[in-house]
Amino acid sequence: MKVTIIGAGYVGLVTAACFASFGNDVICVEKNRERISKLNSGVSPIYEPGLDELLTENIKSKRITFTDDIKKGIDFSNIIFLCVGTPQDDNGKADLSQVEEASRQIALNLNEFKIIVEKSTVPVNTHLWVKKTINRYAKKDIKFSVASNPEFLREGSAIKDFTEPDRIVVGVEDSESEKVFRELYKPLTDKGFPLLVTAPPTAELIKHASNSFLAMKISFINIVANLCEKSGADIETVAHGMGLDKRIGRSFLNAGIGYGGSCFPKDVKAFINMGEEFGLNFNLLREVDKINSDRRAHFLKLVESVLWINKDKTISIWGLAFKPNTDDVRESPAIDIVKHLLESGAKIKVFDPVAMGSFKRLFPESEQLIYCSDMYEPLKESNALLIVTEWEEFKKADLKRVKELLTIPIIVDGRNIYDKDRLRELDIEYFSIGR
Ligand code: NAD
Ligand code: UGA
């Protein structure tokens, strides 16, 4: 089958690479020329485990091509996936300008029947706006169908999430579109992965409700972590004990410095706004959002309670990405933490295995902020080490070496990656969340 992807970001590139690896011919339209030239020279603009290999293989076999020519992309196939960004606007609503722009571009180039698929995360009934826009701007009276096929991949495990999904959700208006989706996803349904076919608004809502529910689990466990800190209970064992109940499940009950990334923060806010547009009170999610924003201040307060004064101290930070296995720093807790520590006069030395380039664009290197090329390098002459992202290499760190390198052996761990008894044995002052 031939497939068109609009937007070569995290979702667009993974979708393109995976569809190509199923044997489809894929064209990826991207308006950022720098991105296109990188891709055409075989360099992935993002870090995602397994993506480079999959892209190289499929570019070589000519199953994927890239272009900035939207007409070429639309002429190429009869199924067009919108994988453009849907960031947050100034009022917390979803900014759908990229979806609207892409819909207009499709309309202006529509020449025969096409299925236009929203893969981007959008508020319920956005498909109606896509339809209206195409009808308004299309030059000829050509039939088309709009469908919703939300994406549930996580950064850092995107290829696996795409090729081994818990479910594929497809919202369609007609049986013709359903047939096309069934064929496209056959390599996955043949392996037993479930495909749920529904109407477009239901599919749109499943996506926002899923992300908001996962965010709610995280904020729930974080507020329980606060209670553990006050009462002397241990959050890790509480989460384990709760998670043994199959109805609850252990995943997404890791307490810490809260959720970041380009999705949960904006999707929770967009869901609140959307609910309120329909006259519903979404205070439940307002609280989820508030608990999450308070996590960074909570962590900084912990740091202050340990160091007393930050000014003139040298502090090491391990981790800048919003989660491990990605170079994405969008809404990363590290942003607020670094900003606050710089403002309070500390000197900061940081290390992240892949996200330092993205972080440097926000916080350039200076006398007060040093980027280090090795995880042990920042520790020399540091008064404390803060753990902000739970990369595997930090979990496996040589803690004896860490202790020797730090001027004062203090670790403040925002992700609970170490066994506190082992740290006590090593005589490291160890502070973590909810324990
Ligand atoms: P992104 O910002 O990384 O990528 C979007 C890309 O679309 C950009 O490269 C941009 O230049 C391009 N673009 C925008 N308008 C275009 C146009 N008219 N023509 C060609 N290219 C255009 O975004 P992302 O992280 O891939 O997210 C995309 C959507 O998928 C969002 O709605 C997001 O909420 C959703 N989503 C993201 C993830 C994730 O893990 N990042 C997972 C599931 C769903
Ligand atoms: C999330 C969802 O998990 C995906 O299903 C969804 O497709 C995606 O958003 C999206 O819509 O974009 P992602 O943001 O890539 O994926 O990563 P997650 O693994 O969900 O982590 C999100 C944030 O929550 C991270 O900052 C992580 O550190 C934090 N988190 C996660 C916790 O604090 N505790 C947990 O138990 C789990």
Coordinates of C-alpha atoms and ligand atoms in Angstrom, one line a residue:
M1 CA 0.0 0.0 0.0
K2 CA 1.1 3.6 -0.5
V3 CA 1.0 5.9 2.6
T4 CA 1.6 9.6 3.1
I5 CA 2.7 11.0 6.4
I6 CA 2.6 14.8 7.1
G7 CA 5.0 15.9 9.8
A8 CA 8.3 14.1 10.4
G9 CA 8.5 14.5 14.2
Y10 CA 8.5 11.8 16.8
V11 CA 5.2 10.3 15.8
G12 CA 5.5 10.9 12.0
L13 CA 9.0 9.3 11.7
V14 CA 8.1 6.3 13.8
T15 CA 4.9 5.8 11.9
A16 CA 6.6 6.2 8.6
A17 CA 9.5 3.8 9.5
C18 CA 7.1 1.1 10.9
F19 CA 4.6 1.3 8.0
A20 CA 7.6 1.0 5.6
S21 CA 8.9 -2.0 7.5
F22 CA 5.5 -3.7 7.0
G23 CA 6.2 -3.5 3.2
N24 CA 4.4 -0.2 2.4
D25 CA 5.8 2.6 0.3
V26 CA 5.8 5.7 2.4
I27 CA 6.3 9.4 1.7
C28 CA 7.0 11.8 4.5
V29 CA 6.1 15.5 4.0
E30 CA 7.9 17.8 6.4
K31 CA 8.0 21.6 6.1
N32 CA 11.2 22.0 8.1
R33 CA 13.8 22.0 5.4
E34 CA 16.7 21.4 7.8
R35 CA 14.9 18.3 9.0
I36 CA 14.4 17.1 5.4
S37 CA 18.0 17.5 4.4
K38 CA 19.2 15.6 7.6
L39 CA 16.7 12.8 6.8
N40 CA 17.8 12.7 3.1
S41 CA 21.4 12.3 4.2
G42 CA 20.4 9.4 6.4
V43 CA 20.5 11.3 9.8
S44 CA 17.6 11.1 12.1
P45 CA 16.8 14.4 13.7
I46 CA 15.6 12.8 16.9
Y47 CA 17.1 10.2 19.2
E48 CA 14.8 7.1 19.5
P49 CA 16.2 3.7 20.1
G50 CA 16.0 1.5 16.9
L51 CA 14.7 4.3 14.7
D52 CA 18.0 5.1 13.0
E53 CA 18.4 1.5 11.9
L54 CA 14.8 1.2 10.7
L55 CA 15.0 4.5 8.7
T56 CA 18.4 3.6 7.1
E57 CA 17.1 0.2 6.0
N58 CA 13.9 1.6 4.5
I59 CA 15.6 4.7 2.9
K60 CA 18.1 2.3 1.3
S61 CA 15.3 0.1 -0.1
K62 CA 13.5 3.3 -1.2
R63 CA 10.4 2.3 0.9
I64 CA 10.6 5.8 2.5
T65 CA 11.2 9.1 0.8
F66 CA 11.1 12.6 2.3
T67 CA 9.9 15.8 0.7
D68 CA 8.8 19.4 1.6
D69 CA 6.5 19.4 -1.4
I70 CA 3.0 18.9 -0.1
K71 CA 1.5 18.4 -3.5
K72 CA 3.9 15.5 -4.2
G73 CA 3.0 14.0 -0.9
I74 CA -0.8 14.2 -1.5
D75 CA -0.6 12.9 -5.1
F76 CA 1.5 9.9 -3.8
S77 CA -1.2 8.0 -2.0
N78 CA -4.9 7.7 -1.0
I79 CA -4.3 7.6 2.8
I80 CA -2.8 10.7 4.4
F81 CA -1.8 10.7 8.1
L82 CA -1.6 14.0 9.9
C83 CA 1.3 13.7 12.4
V84 CA 1.7 17.4 13.0
G85 CA 2.1 19.1 16.4
T86 CA -0.8 20.0 18.6
P87 CA 0.9 22.1 21.3
Q88 CA -0.7 24.0 24.1
D89 CA -1.9 27.6 23.5
D90 CA -1.7 30.4 26.0
N91 CA -5.0 29.4 27.6
G92 CA -4.1 25.7 28.0
K93 CA -6.3 24.7 25.0
A94 CA -4.9 22.6 22.2
D95 CA -3.4 24.8 19.5
L96 CA -4.8 23.2 16.3
S97 CA -3.2 25.6 13.8
Q98 CA -0.9 23.0 12.4
V99 CA -3.8 20.6 11.9
E100 CA -5.8 23.4 10.2
E101 CA -2.9 24.4 8.0
A102 CA -2.3 20.8 6.9
S103 CA -6.0 20.4 6.2
R104 CA -6.0 23.5 4.0
Q105 CA -3.0 22.2 2.1
I106 CA -4.6 18.9 1.5
A107 CA -7.8 20.6 0.3
L108 CA -5.9 22.7 -2.2
N109 CA -4.2 19.6 -3.7
L110 CA -7.1 17.2 -3.5
N111 CA -7.5 15.4 -6.8
E112 CA -9.2 12.1 -6.1
F113 CA -10.8 10.2 -3.2
K114 CA -8.5 10.2 -0.1
I115 CA -8.7 9.2 3.5
I116 CA -7.4 11.9 5.8
V117 CA -6.3 10.4 9.2
E118 CA -5.8 12.3 12.4
K119 CA -2.9 10.6 14.2
S120 CA -2.0 13.8 16.1
T121 CA -3.7 14.0 19.5
V122 CA -6.8 16.3 19.1
P123 CA -9.9 17.3 21.1
V124 CA -13.0 15.4 20.4
N125 CA -14.8 16.4 17.2
T126 CA -11.7 17.9 15.6
H127 CA -12.5 15.6 12.7
L128 CA -15.6 17.7 12.0
W129 CA -13.3 20.8 11.7
V130 CA -10.9 19.0 9.4
K131 CA -13.8 18.0 7.2
K132 CA -15.3 21.5 7.2
T133 CA -11.9 23.0 6.3
I134 CA -11.3 20.6 3.4
N135 CA -14.8 21.2 2.1
R136 CA -14.2 25.0 2.3
Y137 CA -10.8 25.0 0.6
A138 CA -11.0 22.2 -1.9
K139 CA -11.1 23.5 -5.5
K140 CA -13.2 20.7 -6.8
D141 CA -16.0 18.6 -5.5
I142 CA -14.0 15.5 -4.7
K143 CA -15.1 12.9 -2.1
F144 CA -12.9 12.2 0.9
S145 CA -13.2 10.7 4.3
V146 CA -11.8 11.8 7.6
A147 CA -10.7 9.2 10.2
S148 CA -9.1 9.2 13.6
N149 CA -6.2 6.7 14.4
P150 CA -4.7 8.1 17.6
E151 CA -1.1 7.1 18.5
F152 CA -0.2 5.6 21.9
L153 CA 3.6 5.2 21.5
R154 CA 5.9 6.4 24.3
E155 CA 9.2 8.1 23.5
G156 CA 12.1 5.9 24.3
S157 CA 10.2 2.7 23.4
A158 CA 8.3 4.1 20.4
I159 CA 9.2 1.3 17.8
K160 CA 8.2 -1.4 20.2
D161 CA 5.0 0.4 21.3
F162 CA 4.0 0.8 17.6
T163 CA 4.8 -2.7 16.5
E164 CA 3.5 -4.4 19.7
P165 CA 0.6 -2.2 20.7
D166 CA -1.8 -2.9 23.5
R167 CA -4.5 -1.8 21.0
I168 CA -4.9 0.0 17.7
V169 CA -7.8 2.4 17.7
V170 CA -9.5 3.5 14.5
G171 CA -12.4 5.9 14.2
V172 CA -14.0 5.7 10.8
E173 CA -17.1 7.1 9.1
D174 CA -17.5 4.4 6.4
S175 CA -16.8 0.8 5.7
E176 CA -14.4 1.6 2.9
S177 CA -12.0 3.4 5.3
E178 CA -12.4 0.5 7.8
K179 CA -11.2 -1.9 5.0
V180 CA -8.2 0.2 4.3
F181 CA -7.1 0.3 8.0
R182 CA -7.7 -3.4 8.4
E183 CA -5.3 -4.0 5.4
L184 CA -2.7 -1.5 6.7
Y185 CA -2.6 -3.0 10.2
K186 CA -2.9 -6.6 9.0
P187 CA 0.8 -7.4 9.9
L188 CA -0.1 -6.5 13.5
T189 CA -3.7 -8.0 13.7
D190 CA -2.3 -11.2 12.3
K191 CA 0.0 -11.4 15.3
G192 CA -3.1 -11.0 17.6
F193 CA -2.8 -7.3 18.5
P194 CA -6.3 -6.0 18.9
L195 CA -7.9 -3.4 16.5
L196 CA -10.8 -1.5 17.9
V197 CA -13.0 0.1 15.2
T198 CA -15.3 2.9 16.4
A199 CA -16.7 6.3 15.3
P200 CA -14.2 9.2 15.0
P201 CA -15.3 11.1 18.1
T202 CA -15.0 8.0 20.3
A203 CA -11.5 7.4 18.9
E204 CA -10.5 11.0 19.6
L205 CA -11.8 10.8 23.1
I206 CA -10.1 7.4 23.9
K207 CA -6.7 9.1 23.3
H208 CA -7.2 12.1 25.5
A209 CA -8.9 10.0 28.2
S210 CA -6.1 7.5 28.2
N211 CA -3.3 10.1 28.7
S212 CA -5.3 11.9 31.4
F213 CA -5.9 8.7 33.2
L214 CA -2.2 7.8 33.2
A215 CA -1.3 11.3 34.4
M216 CA -3.9 10.9 37.1
K217 CA -2.2 7.7 38.3
I218 CA 1.1 9.5 38.5
S219 CA -0.3 12.5 40.5
F220 CA -2.2 10.1 42.8
I221 CA 1.0 8.3 43.7
N222 CA 2.9 11.5 44.1
I223 CA 0.4 12.8 46.7
V224 CA 0.5 9.5 48.5
A225 CA 4.4 9.9 48.5
N226 CA 3.9 13.2 50.3
L227 CA 1.8 11.4 52.9
C228 CA 4.5 8.8 53.2
E229 CA 7.1 11.5 53.9
K230 CA 4.9 12.9 56.7
S231 CA 3.8 9.5 58.2
G232 CA 7.0 7.4 57.9
A233 CA 5.5 4.9 55.4
D234 CA 7.5 3.8 52.3
I235 CA 6.1 4.8 48.9
E236 CA 7.9 2.0 47.0
T237 CA 6.3 -0.6 49.1
V238 CA 2.9 1.2 49.0
A239 CA 3.1 1.2 45.2
H240 CA 4.1 -2.4 45.1
G241 CA 1.3 -3.4 47.5
M242 CA -1.3 -1.4 45.5
G243 CA 0.0 -2.7 42.2
L244 CA -0.4 -6.3 43.2
D245 CA -4.1 -5.7 42.8
K246 CA -4.7 -6.5 39.2
R247 CA -7.4 -3.9 39.0
I248 CA -4.9 -1.2 39.9
G249 CA -1.6 -2.5 38.3
R250 CA 1.9 -1.4 39.3
S251 CA 2.7 0.6 36.1
F252 CA 2.6 4.4 36.2
L253 CA 2.8 4.4 40.0
N254 CA 6.4 5.6 40.2
A255 CA 6.5 8.6 42.5
G256 CA 9.0 11.3 41.8
I257 CA 9.3 14.8 40.4
G258 CA 6.2 14.5 38.2
Y259 CA 5.4 13.9 34.6
G260 CA 6.9 16.0 31.8
G261 CA 7.2 15.7 28.1
S262 CA 5.3 17.0 25.2
C263 CA 2.2 15.1 25.9
F264 CA 0.8 14.6 29.4
P265 CA 1.1 18.2 30.6
K266 CA -0.5 19.7 27.5
D267 CA -3.1 16.8 27.0
V268 CA -4.4 17.1 30.6
K269 CA -4.8 20.8 30.2
A270 CA -6.5 20.4 26.8
F271 CA -8.8 17.7 28.2
I272 CA -9.8 20.1 31.1
N273 CA -10.6 22.9 28.6
M274 CA -12.5 20.6 26.3
G275 CA -14.6 19.3 29.1
E276 CA -15.4 22.8 30.2
E277 CA -16.4 23.8 26.7
F278 CA -19.0 21.1 27.0
G279 CA -20.1 22.6 30.4
L280 CA -18.4 19.9 32.5
N281 CA -16.5 20.5 35.7
F282 CA -13.1 18.8 35.4
N283 CA -11.7 19.8 38.8
L284 CA -10.4 16.2 39.2
L285 CA -7.9 16.9 36.4
R286 CA -7.2 20.4 37.6
E287 CA -5.9 18.8 40.8
V288 CA -3.9 16.3 38.8
D289 CA -2.3 19.1 36.9
K290 CA -1.7 21.2 40.1
I291 CA -0.2 18.2 42.0
N292 CA 2.2 17.7 39.1
S293 CA 3.3 21.3 38.9
D294 CA 4.0 21.3 42.6
R295 CA 6.4 18.3 42.3
R296 CA 9.4 20.4 41.1
A297 CA 9.0 22.9 43.9
H298 CA 8.7 19.9 46.3
F299 CA 12.0 18.5 45.0
L300 CA 13.7 21.9 45.2
K301 CA 12.5 22.3 48.8
L302 CA 14.0 18.9 49.6
V303 CA 17.3 20.0 48.0
E304 CA 17.2 23.2 50.1
S305 CA 16.4 21.2 53.3
V306 CA 19.6 19.2 52.7
L307 CA 22.0 21.9 51.5
W308 CA 20.5 24.8 53.5
I309 CA 21.9 27.4 51.2
N310 CA 22.4 26.9 47.4
K311 CA 24.4 30.0 46.8
D312 CA 28.1 29.4 45.9
K313 CA 27.6 25.6 46.1
T314 CA 28.5 23.4 43.2
I315 CA 25.7 20.9 42.4
S316 CA 25.9 18.0 39.9
I317 CA 22.8 16.9 38.0
W318 CA 22.3 13.6 36.3
G319 CA 19.6 13.7 33.7
L320 CA 18.0 16.4 31.6
A321 CA 15.6 14.5 29.4
F322 CA 11.9 14.3 30.6
K323 CA 12.4 10.5 30.7
P324 CA 15.2 8.0 29.8
N325 CA 16.0 6.9 26.3
T326 CA 15.0 10.2 24.6
D327 CA 16.7 13.5 23.8
D328 CA 13.4 15.3 24.3
V329 CA 13.5 18.0 26.9
R330 CA 10.0 19.5 26.3
E331 CA 8.4 20.2 29.7
S332 CA 11.2 18.3 31.4
P333 CA 11.4 18.8 35.1
A334 CA 15.1 19.5 34.6
I335 CA 14.1 22.9 33.1
D336 CA 12.5 24.3 36.3
I337 CA 15.1 22.7 38.5
V338 CA 18.1 24.1 36.6
K339 CA 16.4 27.5 36.3
H340 CA 15.8 27.7 40.0
L341 CA 19.2 26.6 41.0
L342 CA 20.9 29.1 38.7
E343 CA 18.7 31.9 40.1
S344 CA 19.6 30.9 43.6
G345 CA 23.3 31.3 42.8
A346 CA 24.5 27.7 42.6
K347 CA 27.1 26.5 40.1
I348 CA 25.7 23.6 38.2
K349 CA 27.5 20.7 36.4
V350 CA 25.2 18.5 34.3
F351 CA 25.3 15.2 32.4
D352 CA 22.7 13.5 30.2
P353 CA 23.6 10.6 27.9
V354 CA 21.7 12.1 24.9
A355 CA 19.7 15.2 25.8
M356 CA 22.5 17.8 26.4
G357 CA 22.3 19.1 22.8
S358 CA 18.5 19.9 23.2
F359 CA 19.0 21.3 26.7
K360 CA 21.9 23.6 25.5
R361 CA 19.5 25.3 23.2
L362 CA 17.4 26.4 26.2
F363 CA 20.4 26.9 28.6
P364 CA 23.6 27.8 26.9
E365 CA 26.9 26.8 28.6
S366 CA 28.2 29.5 30.9
E367 CA 30.6 29.8 33.9
Q368 CA 27.6 28.9 36.1
L369 CA 26.4 26.0 34.0
I370 CA 28.9 23.4 32.8
Y371 CA 28.0 20.5 30.4
C372 CA 30.2 17.4 31.1
S373 CA 31.1 14.7 28.7
D374 CA 31.0 11.8 31.2
M375 CA 28.7 11.0 34.1
Y376 CA 31.5 11.0 36.7
E377 CA 33.1 14.3 35.5
P378 CA 30.6 16.7 37.1
L379 CA 31.0 15.1 40.5
K380 CA 34.5 16.4 41.2
E381 CA 34.3 19.3 43.7
S382 CA 30.5 19.0 43.9
N383 CA 28.6 19.5 47.1
A384 CA 25.8 17.2 46.1
L385 CA 24.4 15.0 43.2
L386 CA 20.8 15.4 42.1
I387 CA 19.1 12.6 40.1
V388 CA 16.6 14.1 37.7
T389 CA 16.2 11.4 35.0
E390 CA 16.3 7.6 35.7
W391 CA 18.7 6.5 32.9
E392 CA 19.9 2.9 33.2
E393 CA 23.5 4.0 33.5
F394 CA 22.8 6.1 36.5
K395 CA 21.0 3.1 38.1
K396 CA 24.2 1.0 37.5
A397 CA 26.6 3.7 38.6
D398 CA 29.7 2.8 40.6
L399 CA 28.5 4.3 43.9
K400 CA 31.9 3.9 45.6
R401 CA 33.4 6.1 42.9
V402 CA 30.6 8.6 43.2
K403 CA 31.3 8.8 46.9
E404 CA 35.0 9.3 46.4
L405 CA 34.5 12.0 43.7
L406 CA 31.9 14.2 45.5
T407 CA 33.3 16.7 48.0
I408 CA 30.4 16.1 50.2
P409 CA 28.7 12.7 49.6
I410 CA 25.1 13.7 49.3
I411 CA 22.6 12.3 46.7
V412 CA 19.1 13.8 46.3
D413 CA 17.2 11.4 44.1
G414 CA 14.0 12.7 42.4
R415 CA 13.4 9.2 40.8
N416 CA 14.0 6.8 43.7
I417 CA 16.6 4.8 41.7
Y418 CA 18.7 3.5 44.6
D419 CA 18.3 1.1 47.4
K420 CA 18.5 3.3 50.5
D421 CA 20.0 0.6 52.7
R422 CA 22.9 0.2 50.3
L423 CA 23.5 4.0 50.3
R424 CA 23.5 4.0 54.1
E425 CA 26.1 1.1 54.1
L426 CA 28.3 3.3 51.8
D427 CA 27.9 6.2 54.1
I428 CA 26.3 8.4 51.5
E429 CA 23.7 10.9 52.7
Y430 CA 20.8 9.8 50.6
F431 CA 17.4 11.7 50.2
S432 CA 14.6 10.4 47.9
I433 CA 10.9 10.8 47.4
G434 CA 8.3 9.3 49.8
R435 CA 10.7 7.1 51.6
Ligands
NAD1 P1 6.8 17.1 16.6 O1 6.7 18.5 16.9 O2 8.0 16.3 17.0 O3 6.6 16.9 15.0 C1 5.6 17.6 14.3 C2 6.3 17.8 12.9 O4 5.3 18.3 12.0 C3 7.3 19.0 12.9 O5 8.5 18.5 12.4 C4 6.7 20.1 12.0 O6 7.7 20.8 11.3 C5 5.8 19.2 11.1 N1 4.7 20.0 10.5 C6 3.8 20.8 11.0 N2 3.0 21.3 10.1 C7 3.3 20.7 8.9 C8 2.9 20.8 7.6 N3 1.8 21.6 7.3 N4 3.5 20.1 6.6 C9 4.6 19.4 6.9 N5 5.1 19.3 8.1 C10 4.5 19.9 9.1 O7 5.5 16.4 17.3 P2 5.3 14.9 17.8 O8 5.9 14.8 19.1 O9 5.6 14.0 16.7 O10 3.7 14.9 18.0 C11 2.8 15.0 16.9 C12 1.4 14.7 17.5 O11 1.3 13.4 18.0 C13 0.9 15.6 18.6 O12 -0.4 15.8 18.5 C14 1.2 14.8 19.8 O13 0.4 15.1 20.9 C15 0.9 13.4 19.3 N6 1.6 12.3 20.0 C16 2.9 12.4 20.3 C17 3.6 11.3 20.9 C18 5.1 11.5 21.3 O14 5.5 10.6 22.1 N7 5.8 12.5 20.9 C19 2.9 10.1 21.2 C20 1.6 10.0 20.8 C21 0.9 11.1 20.2
UGA2 C1 2.9 9.2 27.0 C2 2.0 8.0 27.1 O1 2.6 7.0 27.9 C3 1.9 7.4 25.6 O2 1.0 6.3 25.7 C4 1.3 8.5 24.7 O3 1.2 8.0 23.4 C5 2.2 9.7 24.8 O4 2.4 10.2 26.2 C6 1.7 10.8 24.0 O5 0.5 10.9 23.8 O6 2.5 11.6 23.5 P1 5.5 9.7 26.9 O7 5.2 11.0 27.3 O8 6.4 9.5 25.8 O9 4.2 8.8 26.6 O10 6.3 8.9 28.1 P2 5.8 8.2 29.5 O11 6.5 7.0 29.7 O12 4.3 8.1 29.5 O13 6.2 9.3 30.6 C7 5.6 10.6 30.7 C8 6.1 11.3 31.9 O14 5.6 10.7 33.1 C9 7.7 11.2 32.1 O15 8.1 12.5 32.6 C10 7.9 10.2 33.2 O16 9.1 10.4 33.9 C11 6.6 10.4 34.0 N1 6.2 9.2 34.8 C12 5.9 8.0 34.2 C13 6.3 9.2 36.2 O17 6.6 10.2 36.8 N2 5.9 8.1 36.9 C14 5.5 7.0 36.3 O18 5.1 6.0 37.0 C15 5.4 6.9 34.9

